[in-house]
Tab-separated table of C-alpha atoms in Angstrom:
chain	number	residue	atom	x	y	z
A	1	MET	CA	-6.309	4.570	-16.006
A	2	LYS	CA	-7.561	1.686	-13.869
A	3	ASN	CA	-5.010	-0.374	-12.010
A	4	GLY	CA	-6.959	-3.549	-12.812
A	5	ILE	CA	-7.475	-4.644	-9.196
A	6	LYS	CA	-10.935	-6.162	-8.695
A	7	MET	CA	-12.908	-7.398	-5.706
A	8	LEU	CA	-12.213	-10.928	-6.931
A	9	ASP	CA	-8.471	-10.308	-6.544
A	10	ILE	CA	-8.957	-9.205	-2.939
A	11	ALA	CA	-11.254	-12.183	-2.268
A	12	ASN	CA	-8.748	-14.641	-3.722
A	13	LYS	CA	-5.887	-13.164	-1.694
A	14	LEU	CA	-7.809	-13.451	1.576
A	15	GLY	CA	-9.652	-16.678	0.787
A	16	VAL	CA	-13.123	-15.176	1.170
A	17	SER	CA	-16.080	-14.685	-1.157
A	18	VAL	CA	-16.569	-11.657	-3.397
A	19	VAL	CA	-19.826	-10.967	-1.532
A	20	THR	CA	-17.906	-10.710	1.752
A	21	VAL	CA	-15.447	-8.258	0.179
A	22	SER	CA	-18.313	-6.198	-1.293
A	23	ASN	CA	-20.162	-6.026	2.039
A	24	ALA	CA	-17.001	-5.066	3.920
A	25	LEU	CA	-16.048	-2.258	1.520
A	26	ALA	CA	-19.612	-0.924	1.426
A	27	GLY	CA	-19.941	-0.897	5.231
A	28	ARG	CA	-22.829	-3.392	5.168
A	29	ASP	CA	-23.690	-5.942	7.854
A	30	GLY	CA	-22.698	-9.598	7.692
A	31	VAL	CA	-18.944	-9.166	8.162
A	32	SER	CA	-17.039	-9.378	11.431
A	33	GLU	CA	-15.132	-6.234	12.410
A	34	GLN	CA	-11.833	-8.112	12.318
A	35	MET	CA	-12.484	-9.338	8.770
A	36	ARG	CA	-13.833	-5.922	7.651
A	37	LYS	CA	-10.633	-4.260	8.850
A	38	LYS	CA	-8.475	-6.878	7.127
A	39	ILE	CA	-10.380	-6.489	3.843
A	40	CYS	CA	-10.199	-2.676	3.920
A	41	GLU	CA	-6.470	-2.760	4.669
A	42	THR	CA	-5.827	-5.271	1.879
A	43	ALA	CA	-7.886	-3.236	-0.584
A	44	GLU	CA	-5.887	-0.124	0.248
A	45	GLU	CA	-2.558	-1.986	-0.013
A	46	MET	CA	-3.489	-3.443	-3.408
A	47	GLY	CA	-4.645	-0.048	-4.686
A	48	TYR	CA	-8.228	-1.132	-5.265
A	49	LYS	CA	-10.513	1.570	-6.677
A	50	PRO	CA	-14.303	1.191	-7.026
A	51	SER	CA	-15.525	0.850	-10.589
A	52	ASN	CA	-17.729	3.517	-12.157
A	53	THR	CA	-21.516	3.191	-12.209
A	54	LYS	CA	-23.428	3.026	-15.467
A	55	SER	CA	-24.027	6.761	-15.318
A	56	GLY	CA	-20.294	7.339	-15.169
A	57	LYS	CA	-20.342	8.542	-11.559
A	58	LYS	CA	-18.063	6.939	-9.024
A	59	LYS	CA	-19.579	5.040	-6.151
A	60	PRO	CA	-18.986	6.676	-2.770
A	61	ALA	CA	-15.945	5.098	-1.172
A	62	VAL	CA	-15.916	3.689	2.328
A	63	PRO	CA	-14.175	6.119	4.716
A	64	LYS	CA	-10.491	5.287	5.104
A	65	LEU	CA	-9.252	3.850	8.357
A	66	GLY	CA	-8.190	6.536	10.784
A	67	LYS	CA	-11.105	8.894	10.093
A	68	SER	CA	-12.717	10.458	13.146
A	69	VAL	CA	-16.083	12.141	13.725
A	70	GLY	CA	-16.962	14.532	16.527
A	71	ILE	CA	-20.361	14.271	18.214
A	72	ILE	CA	-21.478	17.291	20.203
A	73	THR	CA	-24.565	17.948	22.329
A	74	SER	CA	-25.669	20.952	24.348
A	75	GLU	CA	-25.474	20.387	28.120
A	76	ARG	CA	-29.191	21.156	28.436
A	77	PHE	CA	-29.903	17.689	27.029
A	78	VAL	CA	-27.621	15.836	29.436
A	79	GLY	CA	-29.667	14.738	32.445
A	80	ALA	CA	-28.543	12.965	35.606
A	81	ARG	CA	-30.466	9.820	34.666
A	82	GLY	CA	-29.638	10.003	30.977
A	83	THR	CA	-31.804	11.293	28.165
A	84	PHE	CA	-33.247	10.349	24.795
A	85	TYR	CA	-30.140	11.915	23.245
A	86	TRP	CA	-27.792	9.634	25.162
A	87	GLU	CA	-29.301	6.646	23.381
A	88	LEU	CA	-29.196	8.408	20.027
A	89	THR	CA	-25.545	9.355	20.598
A	90	ALA	CA	-24.627	5.783	21.564
A	91	ASN	CA	-26.364	4.357	18.480
A	92	ILE	CA	-24.555	6.702	16.122
A	93	SER	CA	-21.212	6.160	17.844
A	94	ASN	CA	-21.562	2.368	17.670
A	95	LYS	CA	-22.444	2.429	13.991
A	96	LEU	CA	-19.502	4.684	13.172
A	97	SER	CA	-17.185	2.419	15.152
A	98	ALA	CA	-18.441	-0.541	13.135
A	99	MET	CA	-17.141	1.285	10.055
A	100	ASN	CA	-13.736	1.794	11.692
A	101	VAL	CA	-14.469	5.480	12.287
A	102	LEU	CA	-13.358	6.880	15.644
A	103	THR	CA	-15.890	9.030	17.519
A	104	VAL	CA	-15.034	11.906	19.854
A	105	TYR	CA	-17.798	13.239	22.128
A	106	GLU	CA	-18.083	16.644	23.771
A	107	CYS	CA	-20.843	18.318	25.758
A	108	ILE	CA	-21.125	22.049	24.989
A	109	THR	CA	-21.635	24.150	28.110
A	110	SER	CA	-24.282	26.860	28.042
A	111	GLU	CA	-21.546	29.466	28.452
A	112	ASN	CA	-19.563	28.196	25.454
A	113	GLU	CA	-22.733	27.926	23.388
A	114	LYS	CA	-23.683	31.500	24.282
A	115	ASN	CA	-20.211	32.824	23.435
A	116	GLY	CA	-19.754	30.738	20.302
A	117	VAL	CA	-16.744	28.815	21.651
A	118	LEU	CA	-16.144	25.786	19.441
A	119	PRO	CA	-14.910	22.466	20.907
A	120	ASN	CA	-11.173	21.773	20.884
A	121	MET	CA	-11.780	18.806	18.619
A	122	ILE	CA	-12.755	21.295	15.901
A	123	THR	CA	-10.293	24.116	16.561
A	124	ASP	CA	-7.398	21.664	16.912
A	125	LYS	CA	-8.466	19.816	13.749
A	126	LYS	CA	-8.781	16.486	15.545
A	127	VAL	CA	-11.892	15.343	13.651
A	128	ASP	CA	-12.817	14.892	9.997
A	129	GLY	CA	-16.533	15.559	10.436
A	130	VAL	CA	-19.058	16.766	13.024
A	131	ILE	CA	-22.508	15.537	14.061
A	132	VAL	CA	-24.579	17.807	16.315
A	133	ILE	CA	-27.350	16.060	18.261
A	134	GLY	CA	-30.106	18.274	19.653
A	135	GLN	CA	-30.957	21.944	19.136
A	136	ILE	CA	-28.299	24.609	19.551
A	137	CYS	CA	-28.805	28.367	19.391
A	138	ARG	CA	-28.703	30.166	16.045
A	139	ASP	CA	-25.505	32.092	16.814
A	140	TYR	CA	-23.733	28.806	17.498
A	141	ILE	CA	-25.152	27.342	14.289
A	142	HIS	CA	-23.634	30.326	12.471
A	143	ARG	CA	-20.224	29.562	13.997
A	144	LEU	CA	-20.470	25.912	12.960
A	145	SER	CA	-21.568	26.841	9.439
A	146	GLN	CA	-18.172	28.487	8.949
A	147	ILE	CA	-16.066	25.403	9.686
A	148	ASP	CA	-14.565	23.541	6.745
A	149	LEU	CA	-15.755	20.086	7.815
A	150	PRO	CA	-18.639	17.755	6.875
A	151	LEU	CA	-21.487	18.750	9.202
A	152	ILE	CA	-24.802	17.069	10.062
A	153	PHE	CA	-27.577	18.079	12.459
A	154	VAL	CA	-29.657	15.347	14.130
A	155	ASP	CA	-33.172	15.998	15.493
A	156	PHE	CA	-33.200	19.681	14.585
A	157	TYR	CA	-32.665	22.072	11.691
A	158	ASP	CA	-32.507	25.783	10.944
A	159	ASN	CA	-34.138	27.133	7.790
A	160	ARG	CA	-31.600	29.950	7.598
A	161	TYR	CA	-28.714	27.533	7.013
A	162	ASP	CA	-28.373	24.913	4.306
A	163	ILE	CA	-26.957	22.193	6.565
A	164	ASP	CA	-27.809	18.502	6.171
A	165	SER	CA	-30.104	17.195	8.904
A	166	ILE	CA	-31.972	14.085	10.002
A	167	ASN	CA	-35.238	14.675	11.850
A	168	SER	CA	-38.187	12.715	13.158
A	169	ASP	CA	-41.469	13.706	11.491
A	170	SER	CA	-42.460	16.020	14.331
A	171	TYR	CA	-45.184	17.818	12.387
A	172	HIS	CA	-47.027	14.605	11.575
A	173	GLY	CA	-46.274	13.241	15.045
A	174	GLY	CA	-47.928	16.226	16.704
A	175	TYR	CA	-50.902	15.754	14.410
A	176	ILE	CA	-51.453	12.043	15.060
A	177	LEU	CA	-51.155	12.503	18.834
A	178	THR	CA	-53.812	15.221	18.768
A	179	ASP	CA	-55.965	13.236	16.358
A	180	TYR	CA	-55.856	10.226	18.689
A	181	LEU	CA	-57.181	12.409	21.508
A	182	VAL	CA	-59.914	13.734	19.216
A	183	ARG	CA	-60.900	10.185	18.239
A	184	CYS	CA	-61.111	9.390	21.953
A	185	GLY	CA	-63.707	12.149	22.308
A	186	HIS	CA	-61.559	15.027	23.595
A	187	ARG	CA	-62.520	18.492	22.395
A	188	ASN	CA	-60.569	20.699	24.802
A	189	ILE	CA	-56.899	19.940	24.208
A	190	GLY	CA	-53.839	21.868	25.398
A	191	PHE	CA	-50.180	21.786	24.374
A	192	PHE	CA	-47.099	21.679	26.605
A	193	GLY	CA	-43.906	23.042	25.070
A	194	THR	CA	-41.944	26.285	24.866
A	195	LEU	CA	-42.404	27.591	21.345
A	196	ASN	CA	-39.200	28.541	19.482
A	197	ALA	CA	-37.079	26.541	21.956
A	198	THR	CA	-36.437	23.890	19.280
A	199	SER	CA	-37.487	23.256	15.700
A	200	SER	CA	-39.059	19.954	16.757
A	201	ILE	CA	-41.266	21.603	19.406
A	202	ASN	CA	-42.457	24.131	16.839
A	203	ASP	CA	-43.260	21.387	14.312
A	204	ARG	CA	-45.124	19.285	16.897
A	205	PHE	CA	-47.106	22.366	17.907
A	206	LEU	CA	-47.997	23.107	14.282
A	207	GLY	CA	-49.212	19.522	13.831
A	208	TYR	CA	-51.340	19.960	16.948
A	209	VAL	CA	-52.836	23.213	15.643
A	210	LYS	CA	-53.550	21.714	12.217
A	211	CYS	CA	-55.492	18.866	13.814
A	212	LEU	CA	-57.538	21.318	15.890
A	213	MET	CA	-58.330	23.346	12.756
A	214	GLU	CA	-59.346	20.317	10.695
A	215	ASN	CA	-61.696	19.141	13.439
A	216	GLY	CA	-63.241	22.551	14.033
A	217	LEU	CA	-61.860	22.755	17.572
A	218	GLU	CA	-60.968	25.993	19.336
A	219	TYR	CA	-57.323	26.914	19.832
A	220	ARG	CA	-56.902	28.646	23.173
A	221	ARG	CA	-53.637	30.462	23.701
A	222	GLU	CA	-53.721	29.986	27.486
A	223	TRP	CA	-53.616	26.231	26.870
A	224	THR	CA	-50.214	26.467	25.166
A	225	ILE	CA	-47.973	26.208	28.205
A	226	PRO	CA	-44.161	26.597	28.233
A	227	ASP	CA	-42.121	23.774	29.749
A	228	ARG	CA	-38.575	25.179	29.623
A	229	ALA	CA	-36.553	28.365	29.955
A	230	GLU	CA	-34.850	30.340	27.204
A	231	ARG	CA	-31.672	28.236	27.421
A	232	GLY	CA	-33.693	25.036	27.123
A	233	LEU	CA	-33.627	23.856	30.773
A	234	LEU	CA	-36.933	22.359	31.938
A	235	PHE	CA	-38.844	24.375	34.534
A	236	ASP	CA	-38.806	23.038	38.089
A	237	LYS	CA	-42.367	24.223	38.616
A	238	ILE	CA	-45.241	23.810	36.171
A	239	ASP	CA	-47.994	26.424	36.092
A	240	PHE	CA	-51.449	25.285	34.993
A	241	PRO	CA	-54.286	27.530	33.762
A	242	ASP	CA	-57.316	28.163	35.974
A	243	GLU	CA	-59.602	26.446	33.470
A	244	MET	CA	-58.155	23.108	32.408
A	245	PRO	CA	-58.594	21.146	29.170
A	246	THR	CA	-59.457	17.441	29.249
A	247	ALA	CA	-56.156	16.486	27.585
A	248	PHE	CA	-52.600	17.714	26.991
A	249	VAL	CA	-50.262	17.022	24.068
A	250	CYS	CA	-46.708	17.211	25.423
A	251	ASN	CA	-43.704	17.817	23.178
A	252	SER	CA	-41.696	14.985	24.797
A	253	ASP	CA	-42.092	12.036	27.145
A	254	GLU	CA	-39.902	13.809	29.695
A	255	THR	CA	-42.299	16.760	29.748
A	256	ALA	CA	-45.319	14.433	29.850
A	257	PHE	CA	-43.801	12.624	32.834
A	258	ARG	CA	-43.321	15.925	34.663
A	259	VAL	CA	-46.829	17.136	33.772
A	260	ILE	CA	-48.369	13.910	35.092
A	261	SER	CA	-46.379	14.188	38.340
A	262	ALA	CA	-47.435	17.818	38.798
A	263	LEU	CA	-51.080	17.019	38.107
A	264	LYS	CA	-51.012	14.120	40.574
A	265	SER	CA	-49.608	16.442	43.251
A	266	LYS	CA	-52.714	18.603	42.744
A	267	GLY	CA	-54.980	15.598	43.224
A	268	VAL	CA	-55.752	15.210	39.510
A	269	ARG	CA	-56.209	11.624	38.299
A	270	ILE	CA	-54.539	10.492	35.071
A	271	PRO	CA	-56.283	9.642	32.786
A	272	GLU	CA	-59.656	9.761	34.585
A	273	ASP	CA	-59.611	13.561	34.981
A	274	ILE	CA	-57.033	14.628	32.368
A	275	SER	CA	-55.374	12.624	29.595
A	276	VAL	CA	-51.717	13.212	28.678
A	277	VAL	CA	-49.657	12.140	25.650
A	278	GLY	CA	-45.920	12.481	25.015
A	279	TYR	CA	-43.386	12.070	22.227
A	280	ASP	CA	-40.278	9.851	21.713
A	281	ASN	CA	-41.350	6.535	23.344
A	282	TYR	CA	-38.341	6.930	25.594
A	283	THR	CA	-37.798	5.043	28.879
A	284	VAL	CA	-39.845	7.422	31.035
A	285	SER	CA	-42.977	6.673	29.007
A	286	SER	CA	-42.867	3.058	30.247
A	287	ILE	CA	-41.863	3.654	33.888
A	288	CYS	CA	-44.460	6.378	34.421
A	289	ILE	CA	-47.724	5.456	36.170
A	290	PRO	CA	-49.807	5.375	34.078
A	291	THR	CA	-47.611	4.523	31.091
A	292	ILE	CA	-47.640	7.330	28.522
A	293	THR	CA	-49.253	7.142	25.088
A	294	THR	CA	-46.644	8.544	22.739
A	295	VAL	CA	-45.115	8.644	19.270
A	296	GLU	CA	-42.148	6.346	18.824
A	297	VAL	CA	-39.117	7.913	17.161
A	298	ASP	CA	-37.272	5.445	14.935
A	299	LEU	CA	-33.880	5.802	16.636
A	300	GLU	CA	-32.357	2.997	14.607
A	301	LYS	CA	-33.324	4.579	11.306
A	302	MET	CA	-32.237	8.060	12.369
A	303	SER	CA	-28.867	6.722	13.520
A	304	SER	CA	-28.336	4.685	10.356
A	305	GLU	CA	-29.207	7.629	8.138
A	306	ALA	CA	-26.866	9.961	10.041
A	307	VAL	CA	-23.990	7.503	9.702
A	308	ARG	CA	-24.731	6.762	6.043
A	309	ILE	CA	-24.734	10.448	5.142
A	310	MET	CA	-21.609	11.187	7.179
A	311	ALA	CA	-19.789	8.288	5.483
A	312	LYS	CA	-20.608	9.774	2.090
A	313	LYS	CA	-19.521	13.239	3.181
A	314	LEU	CA	-16.224	11.905	4.519
A	315	SER	CA	-15.562	10.325	1.133
A	316	ASP	CA	-16.887	13.274	-0.853
A	317	PRO	CA	-17.009	16.603	1.060
A	318	SER	CA	-19.132	18.129	-1.719
A	319	TYR	CA	-21.956	15.619	-1.106
A	320	THR	CA	-25.180	17.042	0.340
A	321	ALA	CA	-28.238	15.145	1.512
A	322	GLY	CA	-30.586	17.983	2.464
A	323	ARG	CA	-33.177	17.473	5.184
A	324	ARG	CA	-34.212	13.873	5.831
A	325	ILE	CA	-37.485	13.150	7.647
A	326	ILE	CA	-37.932	9.864	9.502
A	327	SER	CA	-41.512	8.789	10.224
A	328	GLY	CA	-42.620	7.626	13.662
A	329	ARG	CA	-45.660	5.701	14.862
A	330	LEU	CA	-48.325	6.063	17.524
A	331	ILE	CA	-47.805	3.856	20.599
A	332	VAL	CA	-50.990	3.571	22.659
A	333	LYS	CA	-50.458	3.023	26.387
A	334	ASN	CA	-52.512	3.950	29.462
A	335	SER	CA	-52.493	7.742	29.831
A	336	VAL	CA	-55.551	8.518	27.700
A	337	LEU	CA	-59.199	8.050	28.685
A	338	ASP	CA	-61.631	7.326	25.849
A	339	ILE	CA	-64.641	9.582	26.481
A	340	SER	CA	-66.127	9.229	22.995
A	341	ASP	CA	-69.093	7.228	24.298
A	342	ASP	CA	-69.816	9.511	27.268
């Protein structure tokens, strides 16, 4: 039986509008953190319960104060000057904090990942949910799949496990990067990325191959060049084939930056001799000379979706969201030469 407490009662008690109460309880913008906390505490004290929807299902509740979420990343993605994942981690952490959810971060060493050693935050039951940012090995995924906590993967997935994930549209991104090179007149196009290192690299490669097929262009295996070792660490030295293509699709801006540097050291001009494109639209794409044409990942949308899904899972552990794909967009900069009129 309902206790009869309504949003209007909370609003009247605090001297605010019903809209402010609604936004605070739903975790929406437009409410200061101090007021949001006060509203949530008052709602809990008064015993407020959300009303049922027309279908009879209860609306997901806002996570209670005191909830905590663990964010973990493999050490291979933690660079000295920061990485794309640092920004993604910060965005997610800030959004969770805005909902009065504490975040706990831990970097997983390669040794612990290899041996399946879970973070203390999980084994000591210090968190109520876990977000994993960036690819981890399948054995470690298996270990995580056995924990009794809400779990979300960000920027990767594994088809063997039914775990909620949020991913950029890597397949389409790989396609539109390759298609842009084709439209610029390139017919000999290579790919930089270690296949099977991450799900996103595989998807970007498949988009690249699809574009080659649809344009009747030859796929040459020697032009698919690995950029990282088995454990995911980028190679110090890049090996190029004897016969070079006129353009490379790189699986990330970081790899594109390294490819451009290596080509320059060999006396190759970018883009006059070889064009290079990346993926992410991360910082290195703008500081590189020339700046790197890339696909922009919608970090804001990925972060918001991860937090939204985790909030629902914290309120209802049985909730599942499946695999969410976030579209990106082509960002044209200076690393591609248009040879279509040659």
